[in-house]
PDB file of C-alpha atoms in Angstrom:
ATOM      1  CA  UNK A  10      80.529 -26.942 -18.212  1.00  0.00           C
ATOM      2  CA  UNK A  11      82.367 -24.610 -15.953  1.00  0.00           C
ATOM      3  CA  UNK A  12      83.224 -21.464 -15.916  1.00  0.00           C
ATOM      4  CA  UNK A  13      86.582 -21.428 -16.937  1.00  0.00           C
ATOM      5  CA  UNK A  14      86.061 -24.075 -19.319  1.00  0.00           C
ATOM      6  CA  UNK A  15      83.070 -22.055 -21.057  1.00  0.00           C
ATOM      7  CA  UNK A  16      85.228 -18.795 -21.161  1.00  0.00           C
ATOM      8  CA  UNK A  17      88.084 -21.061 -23.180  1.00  0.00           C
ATOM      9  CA  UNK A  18      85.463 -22.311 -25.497  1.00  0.00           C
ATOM     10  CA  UNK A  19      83.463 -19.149 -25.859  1.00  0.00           C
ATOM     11  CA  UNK A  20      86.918 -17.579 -27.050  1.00  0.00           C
ATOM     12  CA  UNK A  21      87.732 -20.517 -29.202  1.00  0.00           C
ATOM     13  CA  UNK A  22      84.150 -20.158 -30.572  1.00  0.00           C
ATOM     14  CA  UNK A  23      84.792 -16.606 -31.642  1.00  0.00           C
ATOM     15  CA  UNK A  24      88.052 -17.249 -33.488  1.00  0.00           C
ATOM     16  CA  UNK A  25      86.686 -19.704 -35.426  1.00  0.00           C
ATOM     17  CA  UNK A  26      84.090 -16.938 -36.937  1.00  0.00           C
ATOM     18  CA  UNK A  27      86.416 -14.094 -36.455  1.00  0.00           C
ATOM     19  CA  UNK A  28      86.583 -11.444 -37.909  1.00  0.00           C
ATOM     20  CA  UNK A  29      82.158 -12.601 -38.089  1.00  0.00           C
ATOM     21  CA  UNK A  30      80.253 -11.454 -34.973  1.00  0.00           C
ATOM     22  CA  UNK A  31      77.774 -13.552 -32.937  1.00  0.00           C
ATOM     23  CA  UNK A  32      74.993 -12.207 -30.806  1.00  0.00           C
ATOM     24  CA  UNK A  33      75.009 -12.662 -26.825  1.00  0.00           C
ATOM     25  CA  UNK A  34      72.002 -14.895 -27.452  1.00  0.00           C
ATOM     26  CA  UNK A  35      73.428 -17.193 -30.021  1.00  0.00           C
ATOM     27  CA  UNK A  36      76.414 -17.935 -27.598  1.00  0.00           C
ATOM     28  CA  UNK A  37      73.953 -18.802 -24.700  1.00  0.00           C
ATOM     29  CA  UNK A  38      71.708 -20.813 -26.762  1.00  0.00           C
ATOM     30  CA  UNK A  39      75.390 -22.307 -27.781  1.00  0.00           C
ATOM     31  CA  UNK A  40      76.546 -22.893 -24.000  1.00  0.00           C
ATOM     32  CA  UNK A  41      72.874 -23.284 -22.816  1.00  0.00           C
ATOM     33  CA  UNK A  42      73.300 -20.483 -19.994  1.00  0.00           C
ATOM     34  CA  UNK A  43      71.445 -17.113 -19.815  1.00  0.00           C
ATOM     35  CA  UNK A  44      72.259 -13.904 -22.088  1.00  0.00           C
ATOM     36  CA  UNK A  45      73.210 -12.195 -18.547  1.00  0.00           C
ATOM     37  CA  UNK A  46      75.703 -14.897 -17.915  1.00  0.00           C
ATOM     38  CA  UNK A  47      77.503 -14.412 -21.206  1.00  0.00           C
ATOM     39  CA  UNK A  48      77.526 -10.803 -20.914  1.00  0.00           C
ATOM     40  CA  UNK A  49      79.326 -10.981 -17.450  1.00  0.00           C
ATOM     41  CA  UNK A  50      81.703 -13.351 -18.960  1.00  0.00           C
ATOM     42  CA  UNK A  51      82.588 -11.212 -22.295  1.00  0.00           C
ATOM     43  CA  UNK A  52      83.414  -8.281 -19.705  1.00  0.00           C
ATOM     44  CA  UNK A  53      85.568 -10.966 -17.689  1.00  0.00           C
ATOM     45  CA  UNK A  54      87.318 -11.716 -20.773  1.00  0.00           C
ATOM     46  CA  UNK A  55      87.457  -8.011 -22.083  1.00  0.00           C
ATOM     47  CA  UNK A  56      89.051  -6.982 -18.369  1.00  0.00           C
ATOM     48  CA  UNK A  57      91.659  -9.757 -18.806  1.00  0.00           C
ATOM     49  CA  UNK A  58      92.775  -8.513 -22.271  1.00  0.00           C
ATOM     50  CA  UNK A  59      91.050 -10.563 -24.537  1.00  0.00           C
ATOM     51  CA  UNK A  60      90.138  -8.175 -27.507  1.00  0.00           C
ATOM     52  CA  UNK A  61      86.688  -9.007 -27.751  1.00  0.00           C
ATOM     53  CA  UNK A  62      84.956  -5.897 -29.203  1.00  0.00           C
ATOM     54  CA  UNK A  63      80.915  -5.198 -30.167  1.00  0.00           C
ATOM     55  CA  UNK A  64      78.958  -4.445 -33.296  1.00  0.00           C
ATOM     56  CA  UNK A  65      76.324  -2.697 -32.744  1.00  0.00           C
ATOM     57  CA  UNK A  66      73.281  -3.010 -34.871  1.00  0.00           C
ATOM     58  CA  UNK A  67      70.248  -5.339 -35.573  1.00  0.00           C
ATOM     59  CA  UNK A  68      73.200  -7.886 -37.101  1.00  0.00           C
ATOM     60  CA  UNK A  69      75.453  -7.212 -34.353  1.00  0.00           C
ATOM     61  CA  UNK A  70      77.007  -8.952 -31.559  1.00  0.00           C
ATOM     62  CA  UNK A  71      80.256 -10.157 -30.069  1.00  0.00           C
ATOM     63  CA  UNK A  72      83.830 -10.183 -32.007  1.00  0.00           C
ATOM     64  CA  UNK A  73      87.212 -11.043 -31.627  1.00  0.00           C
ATOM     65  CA  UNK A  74      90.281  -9.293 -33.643  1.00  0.00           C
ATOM     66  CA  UNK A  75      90.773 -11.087 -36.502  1.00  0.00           C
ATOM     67  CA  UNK A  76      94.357 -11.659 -35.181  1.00  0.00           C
ATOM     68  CA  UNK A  77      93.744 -13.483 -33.207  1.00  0.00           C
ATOM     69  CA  UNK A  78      91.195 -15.477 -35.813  1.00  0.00           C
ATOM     70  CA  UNK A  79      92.149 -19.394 -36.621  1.00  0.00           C
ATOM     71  CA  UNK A  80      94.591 -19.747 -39.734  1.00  0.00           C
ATOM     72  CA  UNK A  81      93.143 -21.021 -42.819  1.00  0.00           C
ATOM     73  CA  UNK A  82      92.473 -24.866 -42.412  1.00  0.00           C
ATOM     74  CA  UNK A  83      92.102 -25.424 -45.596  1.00  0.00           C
ATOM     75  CA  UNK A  84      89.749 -28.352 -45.507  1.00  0.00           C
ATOM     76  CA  UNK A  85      87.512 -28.921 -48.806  1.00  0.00           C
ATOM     77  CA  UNK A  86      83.852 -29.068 -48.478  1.00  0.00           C
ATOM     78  CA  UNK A  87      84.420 -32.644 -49.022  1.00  0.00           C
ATOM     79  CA  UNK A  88      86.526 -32.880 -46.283  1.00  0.00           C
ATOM     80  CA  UNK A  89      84.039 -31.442 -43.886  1.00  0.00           C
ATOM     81  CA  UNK A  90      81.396 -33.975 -44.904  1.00  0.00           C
ATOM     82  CA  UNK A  91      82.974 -36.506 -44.324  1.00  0.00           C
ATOM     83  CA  UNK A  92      83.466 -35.269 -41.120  1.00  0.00           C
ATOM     84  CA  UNK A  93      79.756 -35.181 -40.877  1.00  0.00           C
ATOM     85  CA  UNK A  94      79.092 -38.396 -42.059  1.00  0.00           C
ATOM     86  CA  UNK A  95      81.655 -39.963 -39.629  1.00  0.00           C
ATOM     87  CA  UNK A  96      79.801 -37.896 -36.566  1.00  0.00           C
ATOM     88  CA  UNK A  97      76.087 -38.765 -38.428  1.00  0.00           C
ATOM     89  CA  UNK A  98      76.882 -42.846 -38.154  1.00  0.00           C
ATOM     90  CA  UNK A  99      78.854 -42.856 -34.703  1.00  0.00           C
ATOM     91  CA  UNK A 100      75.300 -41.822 -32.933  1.00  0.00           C
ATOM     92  CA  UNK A 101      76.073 -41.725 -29.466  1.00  0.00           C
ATOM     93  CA  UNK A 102      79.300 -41.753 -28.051  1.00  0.00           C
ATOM     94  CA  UNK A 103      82.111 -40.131 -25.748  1.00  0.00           C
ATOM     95  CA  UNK A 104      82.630 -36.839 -26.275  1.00  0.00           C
ATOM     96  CA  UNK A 105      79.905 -35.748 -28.853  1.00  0.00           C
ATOM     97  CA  UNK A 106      78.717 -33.173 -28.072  1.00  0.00           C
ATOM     98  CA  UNK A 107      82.305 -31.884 -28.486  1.00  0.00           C
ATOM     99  CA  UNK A 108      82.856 -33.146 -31.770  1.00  0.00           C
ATOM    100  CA  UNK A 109      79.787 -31.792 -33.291  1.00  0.00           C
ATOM    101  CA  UNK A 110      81.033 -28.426 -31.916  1.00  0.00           C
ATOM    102  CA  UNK A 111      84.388 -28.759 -33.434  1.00  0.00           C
ATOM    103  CA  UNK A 112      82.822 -29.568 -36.476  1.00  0.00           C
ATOM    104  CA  UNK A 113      80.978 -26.408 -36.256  1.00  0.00           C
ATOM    105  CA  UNK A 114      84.335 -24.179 -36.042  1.00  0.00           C
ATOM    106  CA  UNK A 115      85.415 -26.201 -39.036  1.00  0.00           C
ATOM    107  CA  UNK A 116      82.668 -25.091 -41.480  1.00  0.00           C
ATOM    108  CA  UNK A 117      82.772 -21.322 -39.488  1.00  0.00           C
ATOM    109  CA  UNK A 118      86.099 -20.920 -40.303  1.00  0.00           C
ATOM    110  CA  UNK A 119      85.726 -21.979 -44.266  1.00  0.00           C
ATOM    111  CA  UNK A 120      85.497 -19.003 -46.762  1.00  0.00           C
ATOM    112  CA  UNK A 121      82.227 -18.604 -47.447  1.00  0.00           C
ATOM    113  CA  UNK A 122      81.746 -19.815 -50.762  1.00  0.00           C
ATOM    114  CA  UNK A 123      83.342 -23.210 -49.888  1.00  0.00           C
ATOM    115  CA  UNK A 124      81.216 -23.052 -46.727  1.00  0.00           C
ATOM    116  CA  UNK A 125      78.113 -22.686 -48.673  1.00  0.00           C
ATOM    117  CA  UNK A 126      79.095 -25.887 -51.223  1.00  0.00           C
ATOM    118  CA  UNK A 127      79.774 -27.860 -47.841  1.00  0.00           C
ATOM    119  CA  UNK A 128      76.412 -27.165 -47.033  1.00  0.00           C
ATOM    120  CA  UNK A 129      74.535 -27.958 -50.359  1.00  0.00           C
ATOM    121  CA  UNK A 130      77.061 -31.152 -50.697  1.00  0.00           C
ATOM    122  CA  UNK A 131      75.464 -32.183 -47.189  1.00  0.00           C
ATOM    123  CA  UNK A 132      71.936 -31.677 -47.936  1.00  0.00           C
ATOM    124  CA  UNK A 133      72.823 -34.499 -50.819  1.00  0.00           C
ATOM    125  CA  UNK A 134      74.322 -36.762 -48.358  1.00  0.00           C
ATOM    126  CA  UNK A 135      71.375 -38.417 -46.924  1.00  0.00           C
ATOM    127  CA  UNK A 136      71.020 -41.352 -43.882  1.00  0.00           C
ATOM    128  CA  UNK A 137      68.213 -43.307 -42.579  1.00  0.00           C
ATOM    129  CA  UNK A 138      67.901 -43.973 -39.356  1.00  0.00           C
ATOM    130  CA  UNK A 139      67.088 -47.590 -38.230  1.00  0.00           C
ATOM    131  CA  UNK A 140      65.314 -49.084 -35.123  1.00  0.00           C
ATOM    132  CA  UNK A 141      68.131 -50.866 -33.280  1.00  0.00           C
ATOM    133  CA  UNK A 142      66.619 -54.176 -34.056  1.00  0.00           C
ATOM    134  CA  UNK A 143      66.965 -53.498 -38.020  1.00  0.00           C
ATOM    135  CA  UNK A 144      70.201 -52.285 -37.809  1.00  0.00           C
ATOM    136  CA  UNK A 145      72.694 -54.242 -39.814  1.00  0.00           C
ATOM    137  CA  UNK A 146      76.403 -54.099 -40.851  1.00  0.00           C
ATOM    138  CA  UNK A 147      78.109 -51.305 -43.299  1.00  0.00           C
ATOM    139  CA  UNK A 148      78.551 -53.243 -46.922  1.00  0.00           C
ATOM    140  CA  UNK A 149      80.884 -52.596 -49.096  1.00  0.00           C
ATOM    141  CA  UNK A 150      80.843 -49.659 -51.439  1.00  0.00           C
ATOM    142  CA  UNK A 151      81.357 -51.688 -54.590  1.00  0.00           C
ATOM    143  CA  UNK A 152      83.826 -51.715 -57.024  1.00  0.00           C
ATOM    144  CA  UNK A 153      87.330 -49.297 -56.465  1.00  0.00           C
ATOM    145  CA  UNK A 154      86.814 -45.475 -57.726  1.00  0.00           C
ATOM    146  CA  UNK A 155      82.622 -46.065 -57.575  1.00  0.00           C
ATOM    147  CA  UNK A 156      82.131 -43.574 -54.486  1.00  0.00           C
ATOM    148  CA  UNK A 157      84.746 -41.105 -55.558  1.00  0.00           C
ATOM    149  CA  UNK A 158      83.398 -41.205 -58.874  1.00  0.00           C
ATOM    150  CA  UNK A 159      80.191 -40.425 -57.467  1.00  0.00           C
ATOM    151  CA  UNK A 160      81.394 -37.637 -54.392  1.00  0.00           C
ATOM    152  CA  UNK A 161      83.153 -36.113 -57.873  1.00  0.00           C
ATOM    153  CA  UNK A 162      79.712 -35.782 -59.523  1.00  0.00           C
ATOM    154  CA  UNK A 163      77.960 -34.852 -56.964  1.00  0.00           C
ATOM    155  CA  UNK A 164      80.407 -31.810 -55.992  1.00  0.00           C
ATOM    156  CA  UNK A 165      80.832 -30.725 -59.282  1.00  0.00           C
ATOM    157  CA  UNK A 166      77.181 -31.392 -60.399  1.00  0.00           C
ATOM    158  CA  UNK A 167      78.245 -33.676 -63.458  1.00  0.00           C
ATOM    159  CA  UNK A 168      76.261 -36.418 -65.589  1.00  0.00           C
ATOM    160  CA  UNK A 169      77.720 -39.897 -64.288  1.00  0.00           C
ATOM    161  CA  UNK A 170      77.631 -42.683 -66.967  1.00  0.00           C
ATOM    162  CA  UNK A 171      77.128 -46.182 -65.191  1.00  0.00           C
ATOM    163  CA  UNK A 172      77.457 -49.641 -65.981  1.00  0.00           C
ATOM    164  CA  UNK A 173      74.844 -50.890 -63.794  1.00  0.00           C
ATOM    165  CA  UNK A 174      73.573 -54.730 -62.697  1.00  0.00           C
ATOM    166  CA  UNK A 175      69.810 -55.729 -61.994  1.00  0.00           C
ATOM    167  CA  UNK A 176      69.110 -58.364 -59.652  1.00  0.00           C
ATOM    168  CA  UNK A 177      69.607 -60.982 -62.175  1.00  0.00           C
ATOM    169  CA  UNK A 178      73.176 -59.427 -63.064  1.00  0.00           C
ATOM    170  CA  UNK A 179      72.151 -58.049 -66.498  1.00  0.00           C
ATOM    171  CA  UNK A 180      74.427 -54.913 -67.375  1.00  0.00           C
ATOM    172  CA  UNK A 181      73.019 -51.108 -69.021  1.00  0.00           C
ATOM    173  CA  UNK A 182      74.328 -48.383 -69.504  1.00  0.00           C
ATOM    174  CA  UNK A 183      72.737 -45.713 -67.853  1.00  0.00           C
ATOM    175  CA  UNK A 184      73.378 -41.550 -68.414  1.00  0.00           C
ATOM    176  CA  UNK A 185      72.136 -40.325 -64.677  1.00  0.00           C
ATOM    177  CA  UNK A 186      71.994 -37.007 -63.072  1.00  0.00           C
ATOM    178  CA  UNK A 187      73.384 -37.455 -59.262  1.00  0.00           C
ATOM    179  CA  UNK A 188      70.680 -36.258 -56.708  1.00  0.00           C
ATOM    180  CA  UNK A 189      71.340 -38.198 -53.426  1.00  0.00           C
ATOM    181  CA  UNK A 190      73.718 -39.946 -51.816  1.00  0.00           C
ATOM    182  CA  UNK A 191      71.977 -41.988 -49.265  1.00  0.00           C
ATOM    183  CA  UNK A 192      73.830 -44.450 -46.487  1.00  0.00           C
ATOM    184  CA  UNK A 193      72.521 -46.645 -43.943  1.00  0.00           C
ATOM    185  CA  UNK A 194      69.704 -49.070 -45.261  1.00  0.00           C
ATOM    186  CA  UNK A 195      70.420 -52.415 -45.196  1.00  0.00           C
ATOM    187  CA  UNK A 196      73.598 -51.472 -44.477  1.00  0.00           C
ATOM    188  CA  UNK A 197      74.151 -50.614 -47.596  1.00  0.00           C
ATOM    189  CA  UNK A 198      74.761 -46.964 -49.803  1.00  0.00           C
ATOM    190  CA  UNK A 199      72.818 -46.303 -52.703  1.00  0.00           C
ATOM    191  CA  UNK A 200      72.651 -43.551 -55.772  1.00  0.00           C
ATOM    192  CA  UNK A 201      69.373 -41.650 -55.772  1.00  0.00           C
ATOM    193  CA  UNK A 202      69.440 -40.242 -59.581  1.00  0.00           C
ATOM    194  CA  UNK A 203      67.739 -38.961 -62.583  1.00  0.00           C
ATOM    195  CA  UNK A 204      67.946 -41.635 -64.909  1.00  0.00           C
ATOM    196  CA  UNK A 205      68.003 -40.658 -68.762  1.00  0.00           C
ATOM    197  CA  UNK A 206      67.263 -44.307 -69.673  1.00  0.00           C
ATOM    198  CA  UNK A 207      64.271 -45.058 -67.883  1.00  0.00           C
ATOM    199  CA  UNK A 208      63.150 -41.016 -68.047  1.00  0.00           C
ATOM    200  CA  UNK A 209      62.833 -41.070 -63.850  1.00  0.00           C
ATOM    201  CA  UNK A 210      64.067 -41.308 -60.425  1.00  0.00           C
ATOM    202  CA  UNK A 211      66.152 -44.195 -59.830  1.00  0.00           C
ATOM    203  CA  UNK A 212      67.987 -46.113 -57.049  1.00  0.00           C
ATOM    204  CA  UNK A 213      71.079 -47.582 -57.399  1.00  0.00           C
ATOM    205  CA  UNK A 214      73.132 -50.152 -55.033  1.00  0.00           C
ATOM    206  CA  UNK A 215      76.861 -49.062 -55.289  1.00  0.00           C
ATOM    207  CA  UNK A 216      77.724 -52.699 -55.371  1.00  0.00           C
ATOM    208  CA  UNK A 217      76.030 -52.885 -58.409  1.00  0.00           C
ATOM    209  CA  UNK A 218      77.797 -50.631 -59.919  1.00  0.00           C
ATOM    210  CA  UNK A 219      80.175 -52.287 -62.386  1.00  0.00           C
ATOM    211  CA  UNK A 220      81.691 -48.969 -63.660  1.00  0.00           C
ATOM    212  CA  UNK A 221      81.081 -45.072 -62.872  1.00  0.00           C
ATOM    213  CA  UNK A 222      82.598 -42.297 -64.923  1.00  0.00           C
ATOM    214  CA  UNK A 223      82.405 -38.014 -64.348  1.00  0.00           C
ATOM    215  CA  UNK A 224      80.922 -36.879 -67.756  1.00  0.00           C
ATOM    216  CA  UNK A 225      81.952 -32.939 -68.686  1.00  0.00           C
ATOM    217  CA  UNK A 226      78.041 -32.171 -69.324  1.00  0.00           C
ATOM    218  CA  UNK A 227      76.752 -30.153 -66.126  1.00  0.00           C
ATOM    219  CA  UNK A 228      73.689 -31.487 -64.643  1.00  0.00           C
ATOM    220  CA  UNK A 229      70.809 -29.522 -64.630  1.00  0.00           C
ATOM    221  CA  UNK A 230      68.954 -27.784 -61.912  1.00  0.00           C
ATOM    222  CA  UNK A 231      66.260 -30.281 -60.255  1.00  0.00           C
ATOM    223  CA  UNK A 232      65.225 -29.386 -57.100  1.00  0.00           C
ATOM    224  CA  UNK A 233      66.527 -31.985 -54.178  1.00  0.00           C
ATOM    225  CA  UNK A 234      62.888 -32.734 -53.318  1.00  0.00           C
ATOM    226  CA  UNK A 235      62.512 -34.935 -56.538  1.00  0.00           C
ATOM    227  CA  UNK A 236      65.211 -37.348 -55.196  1.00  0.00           C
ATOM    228  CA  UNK A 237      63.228 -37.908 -51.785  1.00  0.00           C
ATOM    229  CA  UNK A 238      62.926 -41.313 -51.654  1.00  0.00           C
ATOM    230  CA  UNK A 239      59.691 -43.291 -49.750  1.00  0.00           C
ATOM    231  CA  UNK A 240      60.887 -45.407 -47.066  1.00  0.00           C
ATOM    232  CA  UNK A 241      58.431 -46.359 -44.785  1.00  0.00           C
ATOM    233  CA  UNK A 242      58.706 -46.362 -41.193  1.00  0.00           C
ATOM    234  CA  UNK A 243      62.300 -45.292 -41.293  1.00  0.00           C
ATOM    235  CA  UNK A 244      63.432 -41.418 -40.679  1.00  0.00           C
ATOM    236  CA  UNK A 245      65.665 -40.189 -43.488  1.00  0.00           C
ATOM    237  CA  UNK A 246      67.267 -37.077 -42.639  1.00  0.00           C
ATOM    238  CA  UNK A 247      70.371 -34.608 -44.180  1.00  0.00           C
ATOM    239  CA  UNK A 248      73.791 -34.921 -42.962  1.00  0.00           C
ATOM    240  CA  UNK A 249      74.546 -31.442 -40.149  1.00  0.00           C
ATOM    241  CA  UNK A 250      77.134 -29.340 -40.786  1.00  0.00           C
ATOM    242  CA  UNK A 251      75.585 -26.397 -38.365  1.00  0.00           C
TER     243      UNK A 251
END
């Protein structure tokens, strides 16, 4: 990146937190240049006008006046997963790098308490990685209103009733708590839940999902660790907001 391309971004960067501060080292760990090089180009942006002020402090660092700050986006932290999940599945492509950064201002620029449910609704968002070999298609998600039924549960914490089919096609009814929502094996999605019926962590295909509906009863806390699910040789990891 050049210069004037990484003072554009580096002001871009600190709207999207604004009125937040971020320390000299962050932004060159961000733009992957020295802490002298960002504090040369702060006072090139300070002489120009840009109202770029420090905190000082052990918590301090660089801002910008919240005037100048982003307007509310309004995106949902539903919203900004999907983002993620889009970003998680492309893998390499034109212009990456870039997206994952505007990504980044997306979730910086959220109020914090919807920034902080993005986050936990990504750690529950979970894809495995594939060798390129293994790699197969994207299935279908199953039956219309299965996923949203599901992305409902999951954001609101909720008990999900489902009509589920076994390999053989036989139907139950299952009461499950929502833990994981995991993409990518087999090309297909799959539930990772509590399930009351069987009194343990299940796995459920969404296209075997005849019928899902949001219960009013609140889940309760489980700790995401109990939905980790053992797939060998493959490399499951969280969807990245940050």
């Amino acid at each position: 990146m050049n210069r004037t391309d990484r003072l554009y971004a580096l002001v871009e960067d600190l709207r999207a937190i604004a009125p937040r501060c971020r320390s000299a080292r962050e932004i060159a760990r961000r733009f992957e240049v020295s802490v002298r090089t960002i504090e040369r180009d702060i006072a090139a942006l300070q002489e120009s006008g840009v109202p770029i002020y420090a905190e000082p402090g052990r918590k301090g660092g660089y801002a910008i006046d919240k005037k100048m700050s982003l307007p509310p986006l309004n995106f949902t932290p539903a919203e900004a997963v999907a983002i993620a999940v889009a970003l998680s599945q492309a893998g390499d492509q034109p212009f990456g790098r870039q997206a994952r950064s505007a990504l980044r201002k997306v979730v910086a620029a959220m109020p914090g308490p919807e920034g902080d449910l993005a986050r936990e609704l990504a750690r529950r968002v979970q894809l495995v990685h594939l060798p390129p070999e293994q790699g197969s298609e994207i299935q279908p998600l199953g039956a219309e209103g299965i996923s949203r039924a599901i992305e409902e549960a999951l954001l609101r914490r909720r008990v999900l009733r489902l009509e589920y089919a076994d390999a053989k096609g036989a139907i139950t009814s299952r009461d499950v708590e929502p833990g994981v929502f995991l993409g990518g094996r087999g090309g297909f999605w799959y539930l990772v839940a509590w399930c009351r019926l069987r009194d343990d962590v299940r796995v459920f295909r969404l296209d075997r999902i005849a019928a899902a509906t949001v219960t009013a009863e609140r889940c309760p806390d489980r700790p995401l660790e109990g939905f980790a699910t053992e797939v060998p040789e493959m490399a499951v990891h969280g969807t990245l907001l940050d």
